[in-house]
Tab-separated table of C-alpha atoms and ligand atoms in Angstrom:
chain	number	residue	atom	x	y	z
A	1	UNK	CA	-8.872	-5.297	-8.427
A	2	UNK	CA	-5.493	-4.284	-9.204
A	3	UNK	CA	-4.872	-0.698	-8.988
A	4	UNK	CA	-1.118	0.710	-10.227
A	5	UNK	CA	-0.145	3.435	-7.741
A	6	UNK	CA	3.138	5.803	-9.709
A	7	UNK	CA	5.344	7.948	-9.194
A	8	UNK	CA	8.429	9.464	-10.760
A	9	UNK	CA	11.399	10.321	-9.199
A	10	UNK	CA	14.816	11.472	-9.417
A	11	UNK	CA	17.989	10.049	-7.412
A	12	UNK	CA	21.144	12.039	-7.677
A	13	UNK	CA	24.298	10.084	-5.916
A	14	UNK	CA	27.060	12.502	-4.869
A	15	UNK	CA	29.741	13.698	-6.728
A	16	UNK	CA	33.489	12.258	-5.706
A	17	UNK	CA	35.789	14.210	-3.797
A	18	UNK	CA	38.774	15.782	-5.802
A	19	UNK	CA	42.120	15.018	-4.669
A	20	UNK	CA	44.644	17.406	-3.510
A	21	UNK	CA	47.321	18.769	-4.830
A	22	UNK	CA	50.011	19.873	-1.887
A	23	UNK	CA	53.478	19.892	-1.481
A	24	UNK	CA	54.620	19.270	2.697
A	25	UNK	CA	55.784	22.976	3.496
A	26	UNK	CA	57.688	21.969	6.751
A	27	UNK	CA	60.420	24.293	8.502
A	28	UNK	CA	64.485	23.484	7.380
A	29	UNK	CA	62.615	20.916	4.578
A	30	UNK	CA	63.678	23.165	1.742
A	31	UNK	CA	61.432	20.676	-0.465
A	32	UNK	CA	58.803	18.773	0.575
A	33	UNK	CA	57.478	15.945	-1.686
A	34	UNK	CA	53.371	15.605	-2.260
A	35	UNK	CA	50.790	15.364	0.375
A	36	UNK	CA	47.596	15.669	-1.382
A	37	UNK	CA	45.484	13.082	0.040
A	38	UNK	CA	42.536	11.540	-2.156
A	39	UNK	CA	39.022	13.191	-1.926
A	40	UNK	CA	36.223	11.366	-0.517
A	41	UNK	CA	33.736	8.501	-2.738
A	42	UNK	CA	30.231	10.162	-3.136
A	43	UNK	CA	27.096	8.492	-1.958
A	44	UNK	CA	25.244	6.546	-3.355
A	45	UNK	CA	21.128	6.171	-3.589
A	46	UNK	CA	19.700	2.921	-2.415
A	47	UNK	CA	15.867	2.394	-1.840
A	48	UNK	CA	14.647	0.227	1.280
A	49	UNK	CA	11.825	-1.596	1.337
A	50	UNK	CA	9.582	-0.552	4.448
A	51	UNK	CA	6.390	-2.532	5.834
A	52	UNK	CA	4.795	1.200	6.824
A	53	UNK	CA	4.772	2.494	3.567
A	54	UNK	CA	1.593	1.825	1.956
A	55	UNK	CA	1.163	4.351	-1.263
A	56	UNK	CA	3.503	6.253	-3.154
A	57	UNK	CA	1.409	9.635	-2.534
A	58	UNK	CA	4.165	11.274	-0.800
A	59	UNK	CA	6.479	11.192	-3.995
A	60	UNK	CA	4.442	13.070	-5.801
A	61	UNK	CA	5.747	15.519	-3.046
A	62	UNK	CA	9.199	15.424	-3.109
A	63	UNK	CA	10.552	13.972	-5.916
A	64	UNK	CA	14.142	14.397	-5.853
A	65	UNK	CA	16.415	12.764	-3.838
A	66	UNK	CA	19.705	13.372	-3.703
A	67	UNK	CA	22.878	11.420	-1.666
A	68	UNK	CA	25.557	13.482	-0.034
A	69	UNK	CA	28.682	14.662	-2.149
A	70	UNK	CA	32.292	13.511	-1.043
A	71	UNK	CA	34.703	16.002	0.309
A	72	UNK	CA	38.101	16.751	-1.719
A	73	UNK	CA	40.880	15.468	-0.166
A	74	UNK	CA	43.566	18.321	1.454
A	75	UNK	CA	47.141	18.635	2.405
A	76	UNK	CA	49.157	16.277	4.845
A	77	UNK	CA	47.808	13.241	3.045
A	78	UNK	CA	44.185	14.155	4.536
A	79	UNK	CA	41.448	12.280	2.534
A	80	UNK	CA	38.407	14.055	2.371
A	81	UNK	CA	35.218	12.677	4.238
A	82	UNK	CA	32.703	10.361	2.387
A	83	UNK	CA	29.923	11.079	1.489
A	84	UNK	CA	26.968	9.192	3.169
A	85	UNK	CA	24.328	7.114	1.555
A	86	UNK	CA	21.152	8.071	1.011
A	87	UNK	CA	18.374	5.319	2.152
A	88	UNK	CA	14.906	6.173	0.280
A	89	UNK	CA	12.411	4.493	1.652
A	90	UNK	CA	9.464	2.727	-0.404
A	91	UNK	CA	6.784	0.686	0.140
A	92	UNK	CA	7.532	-3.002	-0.189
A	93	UNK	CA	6.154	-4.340	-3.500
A	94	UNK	CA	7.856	-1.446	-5.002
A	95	UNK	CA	9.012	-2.211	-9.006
A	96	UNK	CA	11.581	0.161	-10.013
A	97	UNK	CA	12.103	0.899	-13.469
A	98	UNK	CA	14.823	3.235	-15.410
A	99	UNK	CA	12.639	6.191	-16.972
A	100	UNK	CA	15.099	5.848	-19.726
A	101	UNK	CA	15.796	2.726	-20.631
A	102	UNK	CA	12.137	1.427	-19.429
A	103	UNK	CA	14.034	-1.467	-17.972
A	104	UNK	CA	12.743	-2.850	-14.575
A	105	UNK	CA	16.024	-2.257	-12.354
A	106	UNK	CA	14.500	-4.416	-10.153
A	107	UNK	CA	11.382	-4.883	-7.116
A	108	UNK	CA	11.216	-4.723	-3.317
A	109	UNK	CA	9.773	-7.586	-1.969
A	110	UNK	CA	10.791	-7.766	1.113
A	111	UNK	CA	10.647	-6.074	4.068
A	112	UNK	CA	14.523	-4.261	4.662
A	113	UNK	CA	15.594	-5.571	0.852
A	114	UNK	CA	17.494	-2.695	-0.448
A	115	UNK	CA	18.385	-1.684	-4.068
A	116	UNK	CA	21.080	0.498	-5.288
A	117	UNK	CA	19.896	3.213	-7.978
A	118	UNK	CA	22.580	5.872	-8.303
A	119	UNK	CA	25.962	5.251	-7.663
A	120	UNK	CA	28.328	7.640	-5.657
A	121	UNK	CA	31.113	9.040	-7.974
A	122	UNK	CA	34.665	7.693	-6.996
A	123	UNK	CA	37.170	9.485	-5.792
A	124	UNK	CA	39.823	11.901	-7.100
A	125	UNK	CA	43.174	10.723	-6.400
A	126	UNK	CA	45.564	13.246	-4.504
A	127	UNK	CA	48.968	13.970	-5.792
A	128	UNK	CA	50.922	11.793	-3.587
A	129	UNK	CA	49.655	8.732	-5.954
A	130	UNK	CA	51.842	9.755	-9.040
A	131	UNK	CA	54.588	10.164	-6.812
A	132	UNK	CA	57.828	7.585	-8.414
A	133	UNK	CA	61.011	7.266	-8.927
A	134	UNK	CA	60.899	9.653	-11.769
A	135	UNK	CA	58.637	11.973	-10.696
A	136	UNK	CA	59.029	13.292	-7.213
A	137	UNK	CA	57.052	16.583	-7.405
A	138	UNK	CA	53.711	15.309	-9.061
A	139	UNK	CA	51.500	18.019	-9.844
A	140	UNK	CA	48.896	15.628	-10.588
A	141	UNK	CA	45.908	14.725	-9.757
A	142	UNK	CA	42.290	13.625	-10.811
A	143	UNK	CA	38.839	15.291	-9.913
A	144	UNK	CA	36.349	12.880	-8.363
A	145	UNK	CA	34.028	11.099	-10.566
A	146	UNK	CA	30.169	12.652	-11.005
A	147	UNK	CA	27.345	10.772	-9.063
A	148	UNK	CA	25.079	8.603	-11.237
A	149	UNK	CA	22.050	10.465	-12.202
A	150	UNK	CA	18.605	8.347	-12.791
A	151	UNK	CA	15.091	9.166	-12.727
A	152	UNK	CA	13.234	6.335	-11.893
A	153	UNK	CA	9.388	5.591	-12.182
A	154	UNK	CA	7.953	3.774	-8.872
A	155	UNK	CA	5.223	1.809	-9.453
A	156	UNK	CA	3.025	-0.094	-6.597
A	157	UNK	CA	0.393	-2.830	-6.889
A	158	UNK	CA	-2.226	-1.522	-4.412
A	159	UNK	CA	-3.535	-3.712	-2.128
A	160	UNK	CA	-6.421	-2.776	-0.019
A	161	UNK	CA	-5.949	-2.957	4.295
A	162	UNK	CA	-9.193	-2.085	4.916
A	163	UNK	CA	-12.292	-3.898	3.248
A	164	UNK	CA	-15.899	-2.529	3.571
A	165	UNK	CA	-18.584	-4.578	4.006
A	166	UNK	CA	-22.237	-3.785	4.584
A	167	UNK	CA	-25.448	-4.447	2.927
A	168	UNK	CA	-26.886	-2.810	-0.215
A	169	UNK	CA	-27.100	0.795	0.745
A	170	UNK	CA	-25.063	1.147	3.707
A	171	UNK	CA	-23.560	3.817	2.925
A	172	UNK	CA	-19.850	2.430	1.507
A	173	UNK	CA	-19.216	3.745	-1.297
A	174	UNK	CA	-20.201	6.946	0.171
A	175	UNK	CA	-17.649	6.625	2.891
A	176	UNK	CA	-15.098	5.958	0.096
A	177	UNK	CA	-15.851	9.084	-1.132
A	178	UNK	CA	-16.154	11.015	2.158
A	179	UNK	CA	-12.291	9.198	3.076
A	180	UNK	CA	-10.608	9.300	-0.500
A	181	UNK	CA	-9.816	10.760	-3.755
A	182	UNK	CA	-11.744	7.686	-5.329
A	183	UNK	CA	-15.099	8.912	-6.332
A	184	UNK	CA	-17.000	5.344	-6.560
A	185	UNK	CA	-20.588	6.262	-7.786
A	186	UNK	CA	-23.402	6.467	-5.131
A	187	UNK	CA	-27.379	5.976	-5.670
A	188	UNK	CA	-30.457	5.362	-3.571
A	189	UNK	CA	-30.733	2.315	-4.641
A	190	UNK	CA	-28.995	-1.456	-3.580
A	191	UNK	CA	-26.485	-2.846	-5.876
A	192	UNK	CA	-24.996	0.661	-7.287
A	193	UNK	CA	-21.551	-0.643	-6.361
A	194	UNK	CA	-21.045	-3.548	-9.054
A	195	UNK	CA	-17.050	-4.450	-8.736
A	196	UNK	CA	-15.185	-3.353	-5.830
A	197	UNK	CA	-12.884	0.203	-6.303
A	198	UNK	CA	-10.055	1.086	-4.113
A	199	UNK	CA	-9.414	4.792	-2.414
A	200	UNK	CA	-6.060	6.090	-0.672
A	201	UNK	CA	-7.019	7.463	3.152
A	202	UNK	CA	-4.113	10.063	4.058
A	203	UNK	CA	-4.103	11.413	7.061
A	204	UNK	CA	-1.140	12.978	7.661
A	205	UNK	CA	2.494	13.265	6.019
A	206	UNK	CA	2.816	9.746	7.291
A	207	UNK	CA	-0.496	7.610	7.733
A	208	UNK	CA	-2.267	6.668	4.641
A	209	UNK	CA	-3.998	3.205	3.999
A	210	UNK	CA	-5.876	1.699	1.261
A	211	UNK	CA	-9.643	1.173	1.520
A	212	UNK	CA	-12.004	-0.869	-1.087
A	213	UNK	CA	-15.134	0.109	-1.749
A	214	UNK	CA	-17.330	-3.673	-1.379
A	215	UNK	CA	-20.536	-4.437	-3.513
A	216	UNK	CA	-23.035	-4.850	-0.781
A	217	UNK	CA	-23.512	-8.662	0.834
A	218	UNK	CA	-27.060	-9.729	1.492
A	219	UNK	CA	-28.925	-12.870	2.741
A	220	UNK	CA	-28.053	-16.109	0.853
A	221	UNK	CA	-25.114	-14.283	-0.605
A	222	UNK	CA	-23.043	-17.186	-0.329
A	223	UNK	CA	-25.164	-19.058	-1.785
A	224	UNK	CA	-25.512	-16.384	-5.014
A	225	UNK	CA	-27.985	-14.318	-3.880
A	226	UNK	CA	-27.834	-10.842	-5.005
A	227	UNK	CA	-24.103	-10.459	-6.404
A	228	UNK	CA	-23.129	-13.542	-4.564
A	229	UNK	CA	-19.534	-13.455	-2.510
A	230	UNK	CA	-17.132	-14.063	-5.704
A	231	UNK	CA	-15.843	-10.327	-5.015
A	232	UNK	CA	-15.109	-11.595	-1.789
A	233	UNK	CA	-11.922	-12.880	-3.547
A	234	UNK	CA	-10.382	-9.624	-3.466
A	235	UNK	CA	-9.905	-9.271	0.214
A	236	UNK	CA	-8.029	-11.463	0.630
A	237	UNK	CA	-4.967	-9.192	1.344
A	238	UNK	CA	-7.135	-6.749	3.615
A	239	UNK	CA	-6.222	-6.618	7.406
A	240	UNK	CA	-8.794	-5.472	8.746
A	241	UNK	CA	-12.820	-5.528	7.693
A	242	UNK	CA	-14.864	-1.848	8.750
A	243	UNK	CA	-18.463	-3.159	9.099
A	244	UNK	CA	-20.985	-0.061	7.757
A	245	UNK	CA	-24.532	-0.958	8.989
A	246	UNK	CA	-27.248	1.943	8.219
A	247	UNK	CA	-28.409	3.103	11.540
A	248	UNK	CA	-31.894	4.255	10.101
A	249	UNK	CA	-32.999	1.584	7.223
A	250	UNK	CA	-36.019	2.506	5.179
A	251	UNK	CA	-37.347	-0.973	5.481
A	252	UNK	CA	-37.698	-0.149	9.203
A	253	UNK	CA	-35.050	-3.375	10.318
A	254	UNK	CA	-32.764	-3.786	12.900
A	255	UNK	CA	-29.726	-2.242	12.414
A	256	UNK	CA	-28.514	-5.065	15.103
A	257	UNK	CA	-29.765	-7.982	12.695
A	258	UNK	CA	-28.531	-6.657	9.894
A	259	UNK	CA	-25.290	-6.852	11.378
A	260	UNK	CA	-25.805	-10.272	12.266
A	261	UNK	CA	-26.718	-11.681	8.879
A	262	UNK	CA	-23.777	-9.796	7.315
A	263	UNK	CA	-21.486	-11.420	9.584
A	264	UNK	CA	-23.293	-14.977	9.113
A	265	UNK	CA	-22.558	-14.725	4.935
A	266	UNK	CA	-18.994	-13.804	5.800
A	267	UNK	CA	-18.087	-16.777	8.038
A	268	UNK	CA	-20.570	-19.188	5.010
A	269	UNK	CA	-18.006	-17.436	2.555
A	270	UNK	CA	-14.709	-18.269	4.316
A	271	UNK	CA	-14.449	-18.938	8.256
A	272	UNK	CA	-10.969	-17.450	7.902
A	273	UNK	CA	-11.693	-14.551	6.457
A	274	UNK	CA	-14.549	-14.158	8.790
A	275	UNK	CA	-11.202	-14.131	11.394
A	276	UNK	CA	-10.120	-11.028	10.578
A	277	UNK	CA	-10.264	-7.759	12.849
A	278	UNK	CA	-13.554	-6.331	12.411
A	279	UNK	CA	-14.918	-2.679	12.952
A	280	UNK	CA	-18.321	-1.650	13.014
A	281	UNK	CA	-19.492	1.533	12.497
A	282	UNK	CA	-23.434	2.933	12.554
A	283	UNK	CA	-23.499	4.744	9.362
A	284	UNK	CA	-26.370	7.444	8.469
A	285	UNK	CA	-26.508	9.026	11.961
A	286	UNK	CA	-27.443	12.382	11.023
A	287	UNK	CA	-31.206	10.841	10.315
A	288	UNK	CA	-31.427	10.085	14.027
A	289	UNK	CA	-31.665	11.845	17.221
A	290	UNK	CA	-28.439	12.009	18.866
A	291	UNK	CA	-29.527	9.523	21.756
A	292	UNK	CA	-31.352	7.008	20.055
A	293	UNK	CA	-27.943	6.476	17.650
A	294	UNK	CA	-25.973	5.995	21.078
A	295	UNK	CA	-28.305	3.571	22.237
A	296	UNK	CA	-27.470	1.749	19.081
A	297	UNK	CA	-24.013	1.733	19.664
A	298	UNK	CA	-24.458	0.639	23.154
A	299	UNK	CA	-26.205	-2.354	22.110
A	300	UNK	CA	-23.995	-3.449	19.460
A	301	UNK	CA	-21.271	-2.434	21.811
A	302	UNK	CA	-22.599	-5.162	23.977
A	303	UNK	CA	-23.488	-7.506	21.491
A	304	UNK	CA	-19.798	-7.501	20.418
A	305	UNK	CA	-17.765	-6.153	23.586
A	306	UNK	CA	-14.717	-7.105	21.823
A	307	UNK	CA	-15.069	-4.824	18.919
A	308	UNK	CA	-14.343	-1.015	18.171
A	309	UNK	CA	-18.212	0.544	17.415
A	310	UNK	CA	-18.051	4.037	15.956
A	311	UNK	CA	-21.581	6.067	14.942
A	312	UNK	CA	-20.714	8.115	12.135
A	313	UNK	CA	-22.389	9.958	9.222
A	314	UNK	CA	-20.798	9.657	5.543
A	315	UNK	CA	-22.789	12.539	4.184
A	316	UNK	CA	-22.015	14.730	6.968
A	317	UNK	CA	-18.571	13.370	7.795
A	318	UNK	CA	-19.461	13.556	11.638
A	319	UNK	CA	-17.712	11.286	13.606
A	320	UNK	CA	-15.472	10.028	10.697
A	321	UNK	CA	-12.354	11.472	11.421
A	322	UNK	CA	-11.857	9.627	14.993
A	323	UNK	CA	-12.868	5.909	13.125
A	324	UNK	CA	-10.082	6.813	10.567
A	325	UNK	CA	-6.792	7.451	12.938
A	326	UNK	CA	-8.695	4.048	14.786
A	327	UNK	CA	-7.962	1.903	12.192
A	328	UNK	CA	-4.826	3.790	10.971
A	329	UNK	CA	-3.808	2.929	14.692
A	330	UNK	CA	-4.765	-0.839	14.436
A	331	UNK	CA	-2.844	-1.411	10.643
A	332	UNK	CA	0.364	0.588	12.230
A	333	UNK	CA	0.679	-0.830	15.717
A	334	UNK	CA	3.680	-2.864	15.910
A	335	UNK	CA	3.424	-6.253	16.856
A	336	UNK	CA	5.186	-8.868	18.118
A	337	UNK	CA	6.945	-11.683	16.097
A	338	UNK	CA	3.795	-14.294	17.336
A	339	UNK	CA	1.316	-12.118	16.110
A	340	UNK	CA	3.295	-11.722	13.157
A	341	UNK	CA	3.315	-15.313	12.458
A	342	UNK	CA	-0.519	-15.791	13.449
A	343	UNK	CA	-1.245	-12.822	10.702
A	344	UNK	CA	0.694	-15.157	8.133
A	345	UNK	CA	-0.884	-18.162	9.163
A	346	UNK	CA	-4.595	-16.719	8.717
A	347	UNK	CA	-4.055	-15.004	5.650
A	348	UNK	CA	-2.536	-18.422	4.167
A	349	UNK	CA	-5.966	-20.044	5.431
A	350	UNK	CA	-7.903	-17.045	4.127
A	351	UNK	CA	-5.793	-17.939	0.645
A	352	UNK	CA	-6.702	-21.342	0.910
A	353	UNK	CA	-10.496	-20.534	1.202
A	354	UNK	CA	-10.520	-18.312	-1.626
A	355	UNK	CA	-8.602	-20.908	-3.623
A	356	UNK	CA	-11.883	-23.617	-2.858
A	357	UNK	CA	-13.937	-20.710	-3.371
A	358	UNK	CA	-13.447	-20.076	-6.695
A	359	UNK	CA	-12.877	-23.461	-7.724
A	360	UNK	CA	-16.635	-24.705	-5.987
A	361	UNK	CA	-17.708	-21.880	-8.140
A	362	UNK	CA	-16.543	-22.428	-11.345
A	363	UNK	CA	-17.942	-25.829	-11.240
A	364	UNK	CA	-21.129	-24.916	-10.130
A	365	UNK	CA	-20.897	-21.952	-13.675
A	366	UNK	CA	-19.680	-25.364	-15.884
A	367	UNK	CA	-22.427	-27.099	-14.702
A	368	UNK	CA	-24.856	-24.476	-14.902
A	369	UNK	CA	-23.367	-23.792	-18.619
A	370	UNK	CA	-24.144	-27.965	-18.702
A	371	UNK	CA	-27.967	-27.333	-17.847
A	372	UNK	CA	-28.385	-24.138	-19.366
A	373	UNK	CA	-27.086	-26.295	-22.535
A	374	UNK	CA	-29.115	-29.203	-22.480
A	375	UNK	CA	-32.173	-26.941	-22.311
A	376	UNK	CA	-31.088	-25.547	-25.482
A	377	UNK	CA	-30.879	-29.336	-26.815
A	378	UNK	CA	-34.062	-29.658	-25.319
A	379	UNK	CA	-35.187	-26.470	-27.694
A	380	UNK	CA	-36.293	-24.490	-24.940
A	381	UNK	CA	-34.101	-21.958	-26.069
A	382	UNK	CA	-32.500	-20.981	-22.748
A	383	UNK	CA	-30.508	-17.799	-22.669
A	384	UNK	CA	-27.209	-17.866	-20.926
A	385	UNK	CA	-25.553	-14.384	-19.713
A	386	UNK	CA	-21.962	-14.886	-18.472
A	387	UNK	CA	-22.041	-11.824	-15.572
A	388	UNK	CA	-18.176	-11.202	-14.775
A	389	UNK	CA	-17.109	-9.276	-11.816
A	390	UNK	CA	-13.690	-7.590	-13.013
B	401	GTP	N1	-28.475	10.752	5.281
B	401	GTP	C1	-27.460	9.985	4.924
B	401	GTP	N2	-27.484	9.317	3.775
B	401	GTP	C2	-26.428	8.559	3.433
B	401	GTP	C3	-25.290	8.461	4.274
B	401	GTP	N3	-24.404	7.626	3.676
B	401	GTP	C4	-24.971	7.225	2.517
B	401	GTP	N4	-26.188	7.782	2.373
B	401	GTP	C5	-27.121	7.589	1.253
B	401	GTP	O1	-27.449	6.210	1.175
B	401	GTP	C6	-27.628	5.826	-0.188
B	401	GTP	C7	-26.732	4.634	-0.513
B	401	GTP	O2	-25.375	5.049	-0.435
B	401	GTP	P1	-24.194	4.267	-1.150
B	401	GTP	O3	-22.936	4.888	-0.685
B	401	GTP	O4	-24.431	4.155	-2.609
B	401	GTP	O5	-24.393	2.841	-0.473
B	401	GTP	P2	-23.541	1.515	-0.716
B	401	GTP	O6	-23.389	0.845	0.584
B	401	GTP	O7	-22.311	1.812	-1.473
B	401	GTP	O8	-24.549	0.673	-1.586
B	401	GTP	P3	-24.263	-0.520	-2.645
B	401	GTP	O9	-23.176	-0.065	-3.557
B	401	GTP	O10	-25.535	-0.712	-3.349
B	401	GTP	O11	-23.876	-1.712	-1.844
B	401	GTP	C8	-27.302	7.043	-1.021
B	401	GTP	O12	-28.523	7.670	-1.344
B	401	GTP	C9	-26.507	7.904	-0.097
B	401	GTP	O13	-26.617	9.281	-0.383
B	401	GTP	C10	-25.295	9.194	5.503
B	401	GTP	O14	-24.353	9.180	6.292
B	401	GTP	N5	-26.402	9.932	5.765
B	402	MG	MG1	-21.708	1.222	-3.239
């Protein structure tokens, strides 16, 4: 599930300064030898890597960026002010590559790295420098130098920070597409979501996160039932897990069990993964009275006082808006260097899981292959369908 955000973009350093050209004009000095002072260097365009970046959307808005120029230099020696840097910053996991030359200038991987991708034009020397012993009244000079001109295209691996999860039918994919640009397709039906599809959430000029769209889980899941957990793999960068449960099943079940089982073939998946901050919210609302969906949430809300439970409706969008800036909130809050290191720690284990994961089941495919193949032998002329899921 790798999904190429782009953008291109244009970075424009400064110009240099020119230097001056000045002779000292001072009272009973009949003639005054050179004071042009040098101008000032342009500035140059670096681009910062920065943890609360999480798309390249917004350069698609503004796509030129441009550094400051440097001032020409003046009279009485006076060099002309610099001009400042310009600091662009991306999201880290940024690759940077020269529209022109389609060369990777190089990528942002971690959090503060900088990279320089226009240079500042030098600058223009003032008169005073071609002063010698032969020359006394230089009358020259040199202009600053131009500012490197690049465009560059930005491209991002996007990983997702939010994860759905819910069974069949829940409602996901039609969240996605209530939330997002990403128009995953939606049907009446469990098992319309077959690989999981990633949307951008923005909120504002500065909030957007990533959201996946999950194939629904169901009972025995881990152990293959349904579409099994193998897509499970692909959350393993997520941060935080937003739990859709239909608040008005057809089959007439508890919402609460449902729930319940979900979380059960999570934690039989990977007990790390199952670690990770999880959100509920009672999709479907709009087929229930008002009250009776707040007496759901109140017992889920005491079944799991620790979490966050929103009632919402993705086909009406009711409610949704509030359960975005939540977990916009809870990816953006800072946090302290602990926490930091506990994040790490869990999403190594989470790693780790996923690693055994796959491994246990690509065995248990070989040795299903194995069977499936020695019914053949045996001439009872087996079929074997490989199913991928990406
Ligand atoms: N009334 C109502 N119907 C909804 C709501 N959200 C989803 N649905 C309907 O529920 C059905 C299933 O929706 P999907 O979004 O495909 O469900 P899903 O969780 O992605 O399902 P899978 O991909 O099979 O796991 C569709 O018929 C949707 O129109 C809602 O808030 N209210
Ligand atoms: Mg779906």
């Amino acid at each position: 599930m790798q999904f190429l955000d782009e953008a291109s973009i244009t970075v424009i350093a400064g110009h240099g300064g020119n230097g001056s050209l000045s002779f000292r004009r001072e009272k009973y000095v009949a003639r005054g030898g050179p004071d042009g002072g040098d101008g000032g260097d342009g500035g140059s365009v670096y681009l910062v890597a920065d943890d609360h970046l999480n798309t390249l959307i917004d350069f698609r808005y503004q796509p030129r960026y441009r550094a400051e120029v440097g001032l020409g230099g003046s009279g009485r020696n006076k060099t002309g002010a610099s001009g400042s840097d310009l600091y662009v910053k991306v999201p880290r996991g940024t690759t940077v590559i020269d529209e022109e030359t389609e060369q990777i200038i190089g990528d942002l991987t971690s959090p503060g790295e900088t990279l320089l991708v226009a240079t500042g034009g030098r600058r223009g020397l003032g008169n005073t420098r071609f002063k010698s012993s032969t020359n006394r009244a230089p009358r020259k000079t040199t202009p600053g130098g131009d500012g490197e001109e690049r465009r560059l295209r930005l491209q991002l691996k996007l990983l997702a920070d939010v994860a759905l999860l819910g069974l069949p039918n829940a409602g996901k994919s039609t969240f996605v597409r209530a939330v997002s640009a990403a128009q995953p397709k939606v049907a009446n039906y469990p098992f319309t979501t077959l690989v999981p599809s990633l949307g951008v959430v923005r909120l504002d000029s500065e909030t957007a996160f990533v959201v996946a769209d999950i194939p629904g889980l169901i009972e025995g899941a881990a152990e293959g039932a349904g579409l099994g957990t193998r897509f499970l793999r692909h959350l393993s960068r997520a941060r935080l897990l937003l739990h859709l449960v239909d608040a008005a099943p057809l089959d007439g079940s508890d919402p609460l069990a449902s729930v319940a089982l979900i979380e059960a073939e999570l934690a039989a998946y990977s007990a790390s993964l199952a670690e990770l901050p999880v959100v509920l919210a009672l999709n479907k609302a709009d087929l229930l009275p008002a009250e009776e969906a707040e007496a759901l949430r109140e017992r889920l809300q005491s079944s799991y006082p620790d979490r966050d439970v929103f009632v919402i409706s993705a086909a009406t969008k009711a409610g949704v808006e509030p359960l975005l800036w939540k977990l916009a909130e809870s990816l953006l809050e800072p946090v302290s260097e602990e926490e930091l290191e506990a994040r790490a720690d869990l999403r190594a284990r989470i790693a780790r899981d996923v690693r055994d994961r796959s491994a246990q089941e690509r065995n248990a495919r070989s040795s299903e292959r194995r069977a499936a193949q020695e019914d053949e032998d045996d001439d009872f002329g087996a079929e074997v369908i490989e199913v991928r899921d990406d």
